[in-house]
Each structure stands twice: as structure tokens, then as C-alpha cells.
Coordinates of C-alpha atoms in Angstrom, one line a residue:
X1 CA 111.1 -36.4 92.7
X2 CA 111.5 -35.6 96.6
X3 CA 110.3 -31.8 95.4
X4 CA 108.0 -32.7 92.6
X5 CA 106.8 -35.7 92.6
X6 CA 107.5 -36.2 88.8
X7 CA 110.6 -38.6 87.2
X8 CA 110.9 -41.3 89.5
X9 CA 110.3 -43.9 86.8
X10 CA 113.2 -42.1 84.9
X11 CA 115.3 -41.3 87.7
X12 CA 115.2 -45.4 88.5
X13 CA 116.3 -46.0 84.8
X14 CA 119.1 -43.6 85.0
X15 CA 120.5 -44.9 87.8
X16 CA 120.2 -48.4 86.9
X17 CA 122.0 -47.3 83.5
X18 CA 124.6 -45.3 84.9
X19 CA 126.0 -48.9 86.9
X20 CA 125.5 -51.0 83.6
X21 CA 127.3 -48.4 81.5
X22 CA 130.1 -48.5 84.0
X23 CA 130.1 -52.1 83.6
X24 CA 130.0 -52.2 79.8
X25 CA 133.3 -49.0 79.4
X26 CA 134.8 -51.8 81.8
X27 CA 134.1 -54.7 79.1
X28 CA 135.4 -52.6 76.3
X29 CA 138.4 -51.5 77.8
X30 CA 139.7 -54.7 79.8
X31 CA 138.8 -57.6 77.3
X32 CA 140.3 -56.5 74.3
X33 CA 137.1 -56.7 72.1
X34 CA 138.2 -53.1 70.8
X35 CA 141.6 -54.2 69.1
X36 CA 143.8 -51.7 67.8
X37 CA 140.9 -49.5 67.6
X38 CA 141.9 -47.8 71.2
X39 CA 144.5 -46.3 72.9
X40 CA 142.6 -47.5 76.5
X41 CA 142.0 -51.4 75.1
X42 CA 144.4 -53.6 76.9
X43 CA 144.2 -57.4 77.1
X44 CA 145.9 -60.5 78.9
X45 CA 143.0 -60.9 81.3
X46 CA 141.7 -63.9 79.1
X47 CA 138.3 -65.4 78.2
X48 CA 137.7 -65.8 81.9
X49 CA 137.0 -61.6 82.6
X50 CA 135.2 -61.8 79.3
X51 CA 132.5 -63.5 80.4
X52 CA 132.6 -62.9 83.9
X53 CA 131.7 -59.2 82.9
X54 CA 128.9 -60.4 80.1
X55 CA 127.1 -62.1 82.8
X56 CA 127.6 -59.2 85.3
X57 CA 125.8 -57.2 82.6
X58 CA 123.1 -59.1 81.8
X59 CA 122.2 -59.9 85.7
X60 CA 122.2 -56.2 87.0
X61 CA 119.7 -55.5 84.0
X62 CA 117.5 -58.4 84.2
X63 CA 117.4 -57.6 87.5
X64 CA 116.0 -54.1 87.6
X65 CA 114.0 -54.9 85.0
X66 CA 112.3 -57.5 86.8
X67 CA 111.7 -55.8 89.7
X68 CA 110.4 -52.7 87.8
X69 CA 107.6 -54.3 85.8
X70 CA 106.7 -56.2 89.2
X71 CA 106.4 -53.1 91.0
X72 CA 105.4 -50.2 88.5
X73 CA 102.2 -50.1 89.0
X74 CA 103.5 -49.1 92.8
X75 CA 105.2 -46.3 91.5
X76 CA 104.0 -42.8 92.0
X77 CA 102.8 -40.8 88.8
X78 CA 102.5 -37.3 88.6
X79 CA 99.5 -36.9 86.0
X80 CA 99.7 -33.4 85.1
X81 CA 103.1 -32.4 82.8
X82 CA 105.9 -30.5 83.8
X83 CA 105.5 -26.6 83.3
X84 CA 108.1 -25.6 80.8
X85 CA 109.1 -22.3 83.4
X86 CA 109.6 -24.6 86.0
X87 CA 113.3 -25.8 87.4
X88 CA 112.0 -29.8 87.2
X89 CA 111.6 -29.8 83.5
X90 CA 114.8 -28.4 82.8
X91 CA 116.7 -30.4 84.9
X92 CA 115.4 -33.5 83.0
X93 CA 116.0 -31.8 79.8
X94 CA 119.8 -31.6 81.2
X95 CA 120.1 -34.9 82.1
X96 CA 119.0 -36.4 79.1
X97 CA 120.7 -34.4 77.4
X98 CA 123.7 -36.0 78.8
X99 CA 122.3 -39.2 78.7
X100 CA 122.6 -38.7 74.9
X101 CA 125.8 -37.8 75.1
X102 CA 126.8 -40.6 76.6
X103 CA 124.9 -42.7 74.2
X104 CA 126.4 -41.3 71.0
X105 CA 130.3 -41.9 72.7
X106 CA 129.0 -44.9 73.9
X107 CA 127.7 -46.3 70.0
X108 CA 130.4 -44.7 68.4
X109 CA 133.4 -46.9 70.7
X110 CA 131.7 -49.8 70.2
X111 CA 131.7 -49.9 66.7
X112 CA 135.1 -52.5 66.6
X113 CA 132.8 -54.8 69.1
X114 CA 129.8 -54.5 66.7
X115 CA 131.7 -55.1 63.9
X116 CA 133.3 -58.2 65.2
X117 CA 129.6 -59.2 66.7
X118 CA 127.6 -59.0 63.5
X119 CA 130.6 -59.5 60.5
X120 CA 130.2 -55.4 59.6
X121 CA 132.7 -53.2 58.8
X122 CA 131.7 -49.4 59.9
X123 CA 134.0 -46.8 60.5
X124 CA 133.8 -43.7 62.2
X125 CA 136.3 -41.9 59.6
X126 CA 139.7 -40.5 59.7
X127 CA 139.3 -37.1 61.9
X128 CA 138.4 -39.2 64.8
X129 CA 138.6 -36.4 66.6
X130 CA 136.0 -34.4 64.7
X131 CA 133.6 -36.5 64.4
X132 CA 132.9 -36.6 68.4
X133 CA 133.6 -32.7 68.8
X134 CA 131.2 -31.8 66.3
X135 CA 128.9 -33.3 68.6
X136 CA 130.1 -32.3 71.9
X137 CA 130.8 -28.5 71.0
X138 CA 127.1 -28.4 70.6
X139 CA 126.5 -30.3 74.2
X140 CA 128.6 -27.6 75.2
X141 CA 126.8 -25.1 74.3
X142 CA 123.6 -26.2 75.5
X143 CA 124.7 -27.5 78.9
X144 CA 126.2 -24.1 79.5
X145 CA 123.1 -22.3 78.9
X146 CA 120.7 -25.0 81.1
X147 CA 123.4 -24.9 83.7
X148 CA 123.4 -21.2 84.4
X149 CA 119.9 -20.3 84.1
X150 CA 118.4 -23.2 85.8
X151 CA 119.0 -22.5 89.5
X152 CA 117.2 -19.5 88.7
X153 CA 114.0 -21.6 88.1
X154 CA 111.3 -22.7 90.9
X155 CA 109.9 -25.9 91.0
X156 CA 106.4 -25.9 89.5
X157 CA 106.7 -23.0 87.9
X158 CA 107.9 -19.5 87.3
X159 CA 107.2 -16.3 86.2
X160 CA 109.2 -14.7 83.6
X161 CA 109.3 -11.3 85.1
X162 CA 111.2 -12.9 87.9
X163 CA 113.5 -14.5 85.5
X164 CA 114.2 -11.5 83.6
X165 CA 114.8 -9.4 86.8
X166 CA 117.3 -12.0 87.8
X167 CA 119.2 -13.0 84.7
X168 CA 119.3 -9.6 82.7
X169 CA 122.9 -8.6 84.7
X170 CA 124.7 -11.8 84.4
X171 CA 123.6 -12.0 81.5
X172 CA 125.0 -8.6 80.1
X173 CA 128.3 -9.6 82.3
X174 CA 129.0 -12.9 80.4
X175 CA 128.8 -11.4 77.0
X176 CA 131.2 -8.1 77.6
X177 CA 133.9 -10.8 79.4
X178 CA 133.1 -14.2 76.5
X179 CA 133.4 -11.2 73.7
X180 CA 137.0 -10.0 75.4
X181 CA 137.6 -13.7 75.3
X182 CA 136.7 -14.3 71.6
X183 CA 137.8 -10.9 70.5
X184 CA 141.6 -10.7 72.7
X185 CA 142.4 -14.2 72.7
X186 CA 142.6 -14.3 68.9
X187 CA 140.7 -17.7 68.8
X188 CA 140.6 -18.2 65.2
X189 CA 140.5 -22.3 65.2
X190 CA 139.1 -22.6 61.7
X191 CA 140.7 -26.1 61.0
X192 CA 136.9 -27.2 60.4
X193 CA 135.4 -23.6 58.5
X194 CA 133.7 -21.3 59.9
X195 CA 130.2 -22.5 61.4
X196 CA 132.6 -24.7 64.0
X197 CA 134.8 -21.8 64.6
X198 CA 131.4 -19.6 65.7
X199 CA 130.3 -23.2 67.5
X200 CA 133.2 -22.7 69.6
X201 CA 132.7 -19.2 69.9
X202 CA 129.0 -19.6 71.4
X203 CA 130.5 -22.7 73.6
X204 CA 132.9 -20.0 75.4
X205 CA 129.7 -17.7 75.9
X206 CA 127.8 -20.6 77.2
X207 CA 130.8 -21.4 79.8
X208 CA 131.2 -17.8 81.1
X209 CA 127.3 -17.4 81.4
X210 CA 127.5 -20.4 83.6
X211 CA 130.4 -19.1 85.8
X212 CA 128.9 -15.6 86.3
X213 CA 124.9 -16.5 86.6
X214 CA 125.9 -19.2 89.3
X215 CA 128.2 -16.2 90.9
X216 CA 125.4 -14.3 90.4
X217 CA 123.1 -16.9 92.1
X218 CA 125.5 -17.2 95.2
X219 CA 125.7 -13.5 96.0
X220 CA 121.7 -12.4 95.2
X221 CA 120.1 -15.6 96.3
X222 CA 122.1 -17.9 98.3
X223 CA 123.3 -15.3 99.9
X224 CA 127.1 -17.1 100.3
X225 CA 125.2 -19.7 102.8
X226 CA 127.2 -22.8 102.5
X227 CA 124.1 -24.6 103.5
X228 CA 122.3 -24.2 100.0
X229 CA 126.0 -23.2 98.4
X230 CA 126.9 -26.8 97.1
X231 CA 125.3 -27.3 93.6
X232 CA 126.5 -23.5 92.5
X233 CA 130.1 -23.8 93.2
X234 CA 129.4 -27.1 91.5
X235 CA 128.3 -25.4 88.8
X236 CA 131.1 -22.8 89.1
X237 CA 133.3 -25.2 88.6
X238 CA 131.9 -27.1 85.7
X239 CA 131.7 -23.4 83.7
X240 CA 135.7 -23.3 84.6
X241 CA 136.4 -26.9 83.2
X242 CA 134.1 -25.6 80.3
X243 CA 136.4 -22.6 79.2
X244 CA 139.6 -24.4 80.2
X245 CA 138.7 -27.3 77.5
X246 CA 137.7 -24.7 75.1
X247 CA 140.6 -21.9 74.7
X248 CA 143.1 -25.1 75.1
X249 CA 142.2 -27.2 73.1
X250 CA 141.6 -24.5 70.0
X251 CA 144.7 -22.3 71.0
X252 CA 146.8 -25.5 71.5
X253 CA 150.3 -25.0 70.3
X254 CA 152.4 -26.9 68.4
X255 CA 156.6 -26.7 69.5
X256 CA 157.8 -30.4 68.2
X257 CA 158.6 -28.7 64.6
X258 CA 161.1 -30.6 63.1
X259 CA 164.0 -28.6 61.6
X260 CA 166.8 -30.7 62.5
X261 CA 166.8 -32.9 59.5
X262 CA 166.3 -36.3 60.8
X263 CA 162.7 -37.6 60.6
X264 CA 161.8 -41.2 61.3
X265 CA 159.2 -41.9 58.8
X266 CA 156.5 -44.4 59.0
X267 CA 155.3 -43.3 62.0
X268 CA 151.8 -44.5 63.1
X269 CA 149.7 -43.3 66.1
X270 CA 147.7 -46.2 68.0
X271 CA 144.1 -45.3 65.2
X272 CA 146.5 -46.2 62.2
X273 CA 146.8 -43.1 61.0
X274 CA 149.8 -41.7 59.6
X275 CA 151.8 -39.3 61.6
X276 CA 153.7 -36.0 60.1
X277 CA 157.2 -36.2 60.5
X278 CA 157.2 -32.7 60.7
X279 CA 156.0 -32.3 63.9
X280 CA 157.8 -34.9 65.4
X281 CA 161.4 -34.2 66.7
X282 CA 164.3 -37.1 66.7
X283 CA 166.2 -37.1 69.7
X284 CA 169.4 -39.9 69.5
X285 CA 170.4 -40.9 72.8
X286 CA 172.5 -38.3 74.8
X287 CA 172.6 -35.7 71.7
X288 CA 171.1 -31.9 72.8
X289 CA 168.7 -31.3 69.9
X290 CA 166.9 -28.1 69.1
X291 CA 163.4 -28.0 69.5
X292 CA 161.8 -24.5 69.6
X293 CA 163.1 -22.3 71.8
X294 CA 164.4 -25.5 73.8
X295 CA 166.9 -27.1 73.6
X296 CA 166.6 -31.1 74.2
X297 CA 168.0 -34.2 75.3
X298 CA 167.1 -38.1 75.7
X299 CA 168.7 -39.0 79.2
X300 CA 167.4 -42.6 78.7
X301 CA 164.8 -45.1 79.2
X302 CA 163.8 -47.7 81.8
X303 CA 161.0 -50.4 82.5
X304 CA 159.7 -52.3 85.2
X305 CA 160.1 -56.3 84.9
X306 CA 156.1 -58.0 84.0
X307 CA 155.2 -54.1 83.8
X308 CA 154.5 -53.5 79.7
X309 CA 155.2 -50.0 80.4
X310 CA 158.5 -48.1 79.1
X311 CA 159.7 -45.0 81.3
X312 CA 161.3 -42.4 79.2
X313 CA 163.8 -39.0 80.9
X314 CA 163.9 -35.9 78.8
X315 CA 165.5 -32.6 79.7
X316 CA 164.8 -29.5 78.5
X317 CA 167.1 -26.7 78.6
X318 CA 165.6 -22.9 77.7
X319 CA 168.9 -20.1 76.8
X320 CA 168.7 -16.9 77.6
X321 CA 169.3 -15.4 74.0
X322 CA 170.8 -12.2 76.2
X323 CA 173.5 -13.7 77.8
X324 CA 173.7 -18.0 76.7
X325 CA 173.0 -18.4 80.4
X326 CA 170.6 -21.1 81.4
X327 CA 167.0 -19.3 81.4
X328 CA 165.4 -22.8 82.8
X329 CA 165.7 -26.2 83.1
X330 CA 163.4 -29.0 83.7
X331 CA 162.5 -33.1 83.4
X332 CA 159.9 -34.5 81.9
X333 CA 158.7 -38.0 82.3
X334 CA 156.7 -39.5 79.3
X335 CA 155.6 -43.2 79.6
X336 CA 154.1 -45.9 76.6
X337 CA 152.2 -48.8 77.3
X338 CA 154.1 -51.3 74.5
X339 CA 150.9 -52.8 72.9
X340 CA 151.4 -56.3 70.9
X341 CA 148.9 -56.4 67.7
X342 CA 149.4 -58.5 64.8
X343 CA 151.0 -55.8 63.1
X344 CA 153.8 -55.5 65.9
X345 CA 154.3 -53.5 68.8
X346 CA 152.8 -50.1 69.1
X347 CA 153.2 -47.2 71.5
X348 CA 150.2 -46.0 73.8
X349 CA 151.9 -42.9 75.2
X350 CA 151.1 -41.1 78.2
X351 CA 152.4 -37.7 78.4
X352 CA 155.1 -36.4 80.5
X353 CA 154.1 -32.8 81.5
X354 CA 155.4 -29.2 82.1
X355 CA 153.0 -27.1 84.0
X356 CA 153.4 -22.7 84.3
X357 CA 150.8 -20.5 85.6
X358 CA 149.2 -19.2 82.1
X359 CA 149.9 -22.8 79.9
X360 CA 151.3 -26.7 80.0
X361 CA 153.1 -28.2 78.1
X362 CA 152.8 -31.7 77.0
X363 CA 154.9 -34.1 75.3
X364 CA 154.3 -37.8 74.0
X365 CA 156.5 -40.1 72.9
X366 CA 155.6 -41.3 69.4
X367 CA 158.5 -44.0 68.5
X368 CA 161.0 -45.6 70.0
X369 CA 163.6 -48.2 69.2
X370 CA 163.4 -51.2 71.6
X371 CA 167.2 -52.3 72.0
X372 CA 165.6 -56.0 72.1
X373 CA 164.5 -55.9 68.4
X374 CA 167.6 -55.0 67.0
X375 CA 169.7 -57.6 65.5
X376 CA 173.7 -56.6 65.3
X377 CA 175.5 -58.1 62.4
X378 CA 178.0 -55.5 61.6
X379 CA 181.6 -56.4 62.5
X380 CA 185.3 -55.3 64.2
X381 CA 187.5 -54.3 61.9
X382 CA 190.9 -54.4 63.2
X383 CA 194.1 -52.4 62.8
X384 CA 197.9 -52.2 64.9
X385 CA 198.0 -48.7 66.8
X386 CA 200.0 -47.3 68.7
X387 CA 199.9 -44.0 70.2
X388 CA 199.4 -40.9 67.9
X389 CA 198.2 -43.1 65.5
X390 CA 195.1 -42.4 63.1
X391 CA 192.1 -44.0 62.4
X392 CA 189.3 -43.0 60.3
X393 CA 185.6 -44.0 60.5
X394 CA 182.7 -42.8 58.3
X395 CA 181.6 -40.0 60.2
X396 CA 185.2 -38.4 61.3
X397 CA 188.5 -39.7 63.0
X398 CA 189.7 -41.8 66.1
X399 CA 193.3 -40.5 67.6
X400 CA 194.8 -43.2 69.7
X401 CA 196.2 -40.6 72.9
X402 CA 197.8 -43.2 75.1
X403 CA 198.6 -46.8 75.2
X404 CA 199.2 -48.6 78.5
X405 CA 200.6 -51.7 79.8
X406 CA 200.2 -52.9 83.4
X407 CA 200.3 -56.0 85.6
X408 CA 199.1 -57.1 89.4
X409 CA 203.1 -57.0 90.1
X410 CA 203.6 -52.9 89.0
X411 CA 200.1 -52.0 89.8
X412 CA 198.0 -53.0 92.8
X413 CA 194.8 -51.4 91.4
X414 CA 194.9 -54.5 89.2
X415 CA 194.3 -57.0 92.1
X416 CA 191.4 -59.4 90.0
X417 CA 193.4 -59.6 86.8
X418 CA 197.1 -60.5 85.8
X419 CA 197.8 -57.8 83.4
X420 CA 195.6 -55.3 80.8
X421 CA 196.5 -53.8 78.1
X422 CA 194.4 -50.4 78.4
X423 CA 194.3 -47.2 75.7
X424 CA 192.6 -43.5 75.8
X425 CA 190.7 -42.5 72.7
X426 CA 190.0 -39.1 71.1
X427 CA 186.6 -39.3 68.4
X428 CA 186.3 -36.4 66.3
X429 CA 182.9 -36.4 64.3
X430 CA 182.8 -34.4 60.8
X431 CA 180.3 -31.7 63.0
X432 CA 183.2 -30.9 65.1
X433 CA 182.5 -32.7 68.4
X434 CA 184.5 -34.6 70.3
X435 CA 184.3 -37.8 72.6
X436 CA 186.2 -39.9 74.5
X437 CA 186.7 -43.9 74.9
X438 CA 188.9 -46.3 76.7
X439 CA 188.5 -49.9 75.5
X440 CA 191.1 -52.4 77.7
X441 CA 192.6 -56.2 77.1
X442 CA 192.6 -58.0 80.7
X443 CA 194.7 -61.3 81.1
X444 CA 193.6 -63.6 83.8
X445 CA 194.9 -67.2 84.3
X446 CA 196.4 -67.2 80.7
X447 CA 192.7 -66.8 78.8
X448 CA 192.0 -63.3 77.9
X449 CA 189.1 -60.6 77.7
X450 CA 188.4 -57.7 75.7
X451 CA 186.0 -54.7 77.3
X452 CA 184.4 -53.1 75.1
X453 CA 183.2 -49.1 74.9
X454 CA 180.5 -47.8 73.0
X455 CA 179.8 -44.0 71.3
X456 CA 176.1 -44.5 71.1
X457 CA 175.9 -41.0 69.3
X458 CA 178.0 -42.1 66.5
X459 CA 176.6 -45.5 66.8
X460 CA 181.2 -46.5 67.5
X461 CA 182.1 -49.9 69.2
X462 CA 185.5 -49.8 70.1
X463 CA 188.1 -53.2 70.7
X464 CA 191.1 -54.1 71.8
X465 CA 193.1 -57.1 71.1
X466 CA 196.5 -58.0 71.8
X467 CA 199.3 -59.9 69.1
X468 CA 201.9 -60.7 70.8
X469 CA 203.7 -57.4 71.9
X470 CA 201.8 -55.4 69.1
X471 CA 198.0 -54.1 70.3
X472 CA 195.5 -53.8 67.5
X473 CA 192.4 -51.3 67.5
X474 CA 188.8 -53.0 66.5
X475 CA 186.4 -50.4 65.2
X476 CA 182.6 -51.4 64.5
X477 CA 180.4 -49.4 63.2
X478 CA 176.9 -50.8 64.1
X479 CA 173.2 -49.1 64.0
X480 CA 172.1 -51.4 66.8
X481 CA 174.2 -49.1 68.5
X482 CA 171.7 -45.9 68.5
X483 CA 169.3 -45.6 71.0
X484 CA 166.6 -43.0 69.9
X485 CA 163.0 -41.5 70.4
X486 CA 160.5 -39.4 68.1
X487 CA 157.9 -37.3 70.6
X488 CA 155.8 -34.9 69.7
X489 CA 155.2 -31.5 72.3
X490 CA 151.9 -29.5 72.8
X491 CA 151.7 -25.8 74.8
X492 CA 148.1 -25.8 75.7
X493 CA 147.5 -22.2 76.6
X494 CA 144.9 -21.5 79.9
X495 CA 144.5 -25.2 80.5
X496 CA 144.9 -24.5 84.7
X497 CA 141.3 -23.1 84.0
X498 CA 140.7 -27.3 83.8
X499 CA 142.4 -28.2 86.5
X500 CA 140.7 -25.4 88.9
X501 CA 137.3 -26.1 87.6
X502 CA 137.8 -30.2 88.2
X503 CA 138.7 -29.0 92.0
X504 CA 135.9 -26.0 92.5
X505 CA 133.3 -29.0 91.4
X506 CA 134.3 -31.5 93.3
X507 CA 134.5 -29.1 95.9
X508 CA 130.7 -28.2 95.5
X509 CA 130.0 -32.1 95.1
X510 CA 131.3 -32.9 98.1
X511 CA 129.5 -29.7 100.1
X512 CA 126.1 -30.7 98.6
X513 CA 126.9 -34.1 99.6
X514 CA 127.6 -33.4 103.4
X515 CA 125.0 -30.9 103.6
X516 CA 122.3 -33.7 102.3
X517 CA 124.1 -35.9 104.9
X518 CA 123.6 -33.9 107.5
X519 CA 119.8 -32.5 106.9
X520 CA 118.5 -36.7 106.7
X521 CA 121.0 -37.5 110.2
X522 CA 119.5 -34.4 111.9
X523 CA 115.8 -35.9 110.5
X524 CA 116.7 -39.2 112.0

């Protein structure tokens, strides 16, 4: 408006909706009115937030309103219409473009509220996922386009000579690097057929033309004076985000492939839908498990007392196929929001992450067996030992190694108990691995007490109990025993393209910003 005099009415409606749609994401995600419909949904805060937002809402848009029908017939009108060659009118084409955008997210997240507001029952559909992209990939493509050849524009108007004199190398630039792209990348996502494949294909050309016609702009116009510099390195860095969402998310990798045999089934994400046991690995407590060209371990789990959030550790271990020596080794750090429903608990997982120059790699947890569900009823059963003796379980064989006797007279490491009875076992599974366990008796005041040891990865309990002079051996066998997780793993090629674009537009943001700043204090 400040150059043109046109939009103001429009540029006071998109401000006042860009607060109220803030508001309302806040409604749907912090009152629960979406269910089990999203992964963001959480609830607790009561009826109280409910309407507390509701009336928020309705005040900050009678509000505007009010004071924009008093008042609009104050409000500045540019009679004639926008040239179509001039930068104005394509800057509102942009934004409202977006604004549409937003709008069809926007209707299509709402539909569990709408649903429960007027007694319907629409659905977006299974491929969740689709269903938006189909959309956005065509956003994507636009936005490119409007966002590279738009600085290029004057206001009022412009002639296309100029234009053409100006685009017709950045232009030629974009398609020789998106077609290297297209062509060397092997980008052949064709999930959805072919006309969203060639969707995403244009979508890259759109994002490079942005990124090289802003570069373009810098260099030939700008003239690299950070003074005018702010909304092309914005620009810049949008392009980057552009093609880093692109060639990730349609060269994204899959390395959870589940060859080891054990699959949990019955496994749900937070929309419902079924998951594929096949591309999601079982890891039992402390058991290395291939996955891919890593090997993998559950170290445990931890959580946080009134904090509905589980902490997960995970090591991966990569073998140099050379030499067996340790190639690399790394943590990763999942979490899960535990989510209450009325069809029981469900896991909202946040990834843990790996992160290498040229990919990351993601991995969610997708199930997990809560120790507090579980309900033990298996039993000890019992048998005299002493040592050398043998004793067999379902999965292999115990060998009793030693059998000790002590007392606080003999043995001053025994200072809090009278005497214990304490053993050394050897567990040999049927797969040829071997483990070690040393239940004890301790005798205290004349009343006894057993400790117990556990195997977790052969789900063992092991007992002692004394008879006299004779000490007998309790073996349980008990799946509350196991501690496990299912995850799934993503390598999403080129996806530091993302995270360099997010900074190189913020960092554009932020100079336009100051340099705005600065011009109105110097005014002043």
C-alpha cells in the first residue's frame, strides 16, 4: 500500500486473519476437540481453555469488524486496477495464494471439530498424506515461479522487454541445473502415477528458478547492497527449503526392513491406520538386532514423573564389512507422548535423529510395551541344586557354577545380614549365547529374603530358597519379563537443503526487518 496505494482493505483483512487463525490452530490443538484424529491434539487443559479461547476468537473478530465497517469509508481506494506487468498485482496474487493454502489445511483439520459440531461424519480418506500434497505440490509450483520472477517487476507497471532482458539467463540457468536434478538424482517417486511424479518434477524447476533468479537479482540489480538485500536472500532461502522438501521427501529411504523374524502385529499409527510389520524392526531389551547395514540395540527407556512423555536410548553400531571393526557408532533419542483414547494408550512419537552432510536419518518409535500394563502370573518352579547341576528351561539350559555359604562371623562384607546363601549361574540359550546370574538367600534376625535376578532377554527369573541344609533353584519363566520396542527408520537424502534454507530466510527476514527499522528511526 505504502508504494501503491492499492490493498489496504485486504492487507487489514489479512492481518486481522493471520492473529485469529493463530488463535483457532491453538483451539484445535490444546482442547482436544480433534480426538484421535491428530498426532498434535492433546488435552487435560479442561472446559475452562475451551472457552476461554472461543471467546478470544469471537472478540478479536467482532472487533475488527466493528471498527472496519465504522471506518471504511475512511479508507483509501485506488480506483484504477492493478496492471497485470506490475510487481503489486503479483504480490497479491502470492499472498492469496497462500491464503488459500492455509484455508484448504485449515478446512481439511477441522473436519473432526465439524463433525462433532453439526452430527456429520466426513473424512478426508486413508492416504492422509496425499490428499494435502496433491494440493501443495501444485502451491509449490506456483509460489516458485511468483517468487523468482516477481522482484523483477516495478510497481505500476512494466515492460516486457525489460523482463525478458532480465529473466532470459536465470532462466536458462535453472532449467540445465533442475534437469541435472530430475535427470541424476533418479527421482522416480511414482507412488501416485505419473502426472504427480512430473508435478514434482516442475515443483523442483520452480524451486531452483527461485534460488537462481533471486541470485540473479542480488548480483544485476541489488548490486550485493544489504540495504535492499533482505527480501532476496529471503527468497533464497525459501527456494532452498523448497528443494530440500522436495528430493527428501520423494527420495526418502526406507532402512527399518524387517528380516529378523519377530514382528509385533497390530500395530496402529496415531490416524488408525494399520502399520506394516515389515518395515518395522523389533528390538527386545539389551539384544543387538540387525537392521540394514546397522546393527541395533534398545539400551532402555525412561520418563519424567507428571510428564506423559516416554524417553527411549538406541544405539546404532555400523561394521566395517573389511575388517569387523567398528565403522561408527552413535545414540539416538526418540520420545512418544503416551496419549489416553477410549481405545487405550497410543504412541505420538517424535523422532530421535542422525544427521551427515548429504542425508538424516530418522527413527520413530511405533510400539512399546509399558512394564505397568503387564500383569505377571507365571510362577517359580523349584528344584535342589547343587553345583554342576543341570537345569533346563524352554529356550536352553541353566548350569549351576558355584554355591556359596557365608555368615557376618566368616565374612565381614556381610555386615547388614546374618548369613546368605549365594550361587553363580551359567544360561545357555538354544542360539548359542550365554548369560550370567547370581540370585542369593539373606538371613537376618531369623526371617529370611530371597533376591531375585532377572534375564530380560530370555524373559528368566531366577530364586533361591533354602531347606534346611539343602538350597533349591526357582526358575520362572514370565513374558512380563521382556521389555521391547517396534521403530520404524527413514534416510531422507539432501534434507540439510531444509535446514539451510529455514536459516538463509530467516536471515533475510530479519535484514529486511532491521533495515525497515532503521529507514522509519532515521525518518523520525
Amino acid at each position: 500500500f505504502q508504494s501503491t496505494g492499492h490493498s489496504l482493505k485486504a492487507s487489514y483483512m489479512f492481518i486481522v486473519a493471520s492473529y485469529l487463525l493463530v488463535l483457532y490452530s491453538t483451539f484445535l490443538t490444546r482442547t482436544g476437540v480433534l480426538g484421535d484424529t491428530s498426532v498434535h491434539s492433546f488435552t487435560g487443559e479442561g472446559s475452562t481453555l475451551y472457552w476461554h479461547l472461543i471467546i478470544m476468537m469471537l472478540a478479536f473478530l467482532s472487533a475488527p469488524l466493528i471498527f472496519y465497517f465504522k471506518d471504511r469509508k475512511n479508507v483509501p481506494v485506488e480506483v484504477k486496477e492493478e496492471n497485470l506487468d506490475s510487481r503489486e498485482f503479483w504480490m497479491f496474487v502470492g499472498s492469496l495464494l497462500l491464503f488459500i493454502a492455509g484455508l484448504y489445511i485449515i478446512i481439511l483439520t477441522s473436519l473432526p471439530f465439524f463433525n462433532k459440531l453439526f452430527g456429520t461424519k466426513w473424512a478426508i480418506g486413508e492416504d492422509v498424506e496425499f490428499v494435502y500434497n496433491r494440493i501443495m505440490i501444485l502451491v509449490a509450483i506456483i509460489l516458485g515461479k511468483l517468487t523468482g520472477i516477481t522482484q523483477y517487476f516495478k510497481y505500476k507497471n512494466t515492460s516486457s522487454k525489460y523482463l525478458w532482458s532480465k529473466l532470459w539467463i536465470p532462466t536458462l540457468i535453472a532449467l540445465v541445473i533442475s534437469g541435472c536434478i530430475s535427470y541424476f538424482g533418479n527421482i522416480h517417486f511414482d507412488k501416485y502415477g505419473m502426472g504427480y511424479l512430473v508435478a514434482i518434477h516442475l515443483a523442483i524447476l520452480a524451486s531452483v528458478y527461485t534460488v537462481v533468479a533471486n541470485f540473479n537479482y542480488l548480483a544485476t540489480i541489488v548490486k550485493w547492497k544489504m540495504k535492499a538485500a533482505g527480501a532476496s536472500i529471503a527468497h533464497v532461502g525459501f527456494g532452498l527449503m523448497l528443494v530440500g522438501i522436495l528430493i527428501s521427501s520423494s527420495k526418502k529411504e526406507l532402512i527399518s526392513e524387517n528380516n529378523t523374524g519377530i514382528a509385533v502385529t497390530g500395530l496402529k499409527d496415531v490416524k488408525g491406520k494399520d502399520e506394516d510389520p515389515r518395515e518395522n524392526v523389533t528390538l527386545i531389551y539389551n539384544v543387538p538386532t540387525p537392521m540394514g547395514k546397522y546393527t541395533v540395540t534398545y539400551l532402555g527407556d525412561s520418563s519424567v514423573e507428571k510428564d506423559d512423555r516416554v524417553y527411549f536410548k538406541i544405539k546404532f553400531i555400523k561394521t566395517d564389512t573389511s575388517d569387523n571393526s567398528i565403522a561408527e557408532q552413535f545414540d539416538v533419542r526418540p520420545n512418544a507422548f503416551l496419549m489416553k483414547s477410549q481405545q487405550g494408550t497410543q504412541l505420538s512419537s517424535n523422532p530421535g535423529s542422525r544427521h551427515y552432510l548429504s542425508n538424516d536419518v530418522f527413527v520413530y518409535i511405533t510400539s512399546w510395551l509399558n512394564p505397568d500394563n503387564i500383569k505377571d502370573t507365571a510362577s517359580f518352579n523349584y528344584k535342589q541344586v547343587n553345583t554342576g547341576d543341570t537345569v533346563f528351561y524352554s529356550n536352553g539350559f541353566i548350569v549351576v557354577d558355584r554355591l556359596l555359604t557365608a555368615n557376618k562371623n566368616d565374612n565381614k562384607d556381610l555386615p547388614v545380614v546374618d548369613s546368605a546363601w549365594l550361587s553363580e549361574l551359567s544360561v545357555f540359550s538354544k542360539d548359542g549365547r550365554k548369560f550370567s546370574s547370581a540370585p542369593a538367600y539373606f538371613v537376618k534376625g531369623g526371617s529370611g529374603s530371597v533376591k531375585t535376578d532377572t534375564i530380560m532377554e530370555q524373559n528368566l527369573i531366577f530364586s533361591l530358597e533354602r531347606n534346611g541344609k539343602t538350597v533349591k533353584l526357582g526358575v520362572k519363566e514370565s513374558n512380563a519379563v521382556m521389555r521391547y520396542i517396534t521403530l520404524k527408520a527413514y534416510r531422507f537424502p539432501w534434507i540439510n537443503l531444509l535446514w539451510i534454507g529455514t536459516i538463509v530466510m530467516v536471515a533475510g527476514f530479519l535484514l529486511s526487518m532491521w533495515n525497515r527499522l532503521k529507514s522509519k528511526l532515521y525518518v523520525v
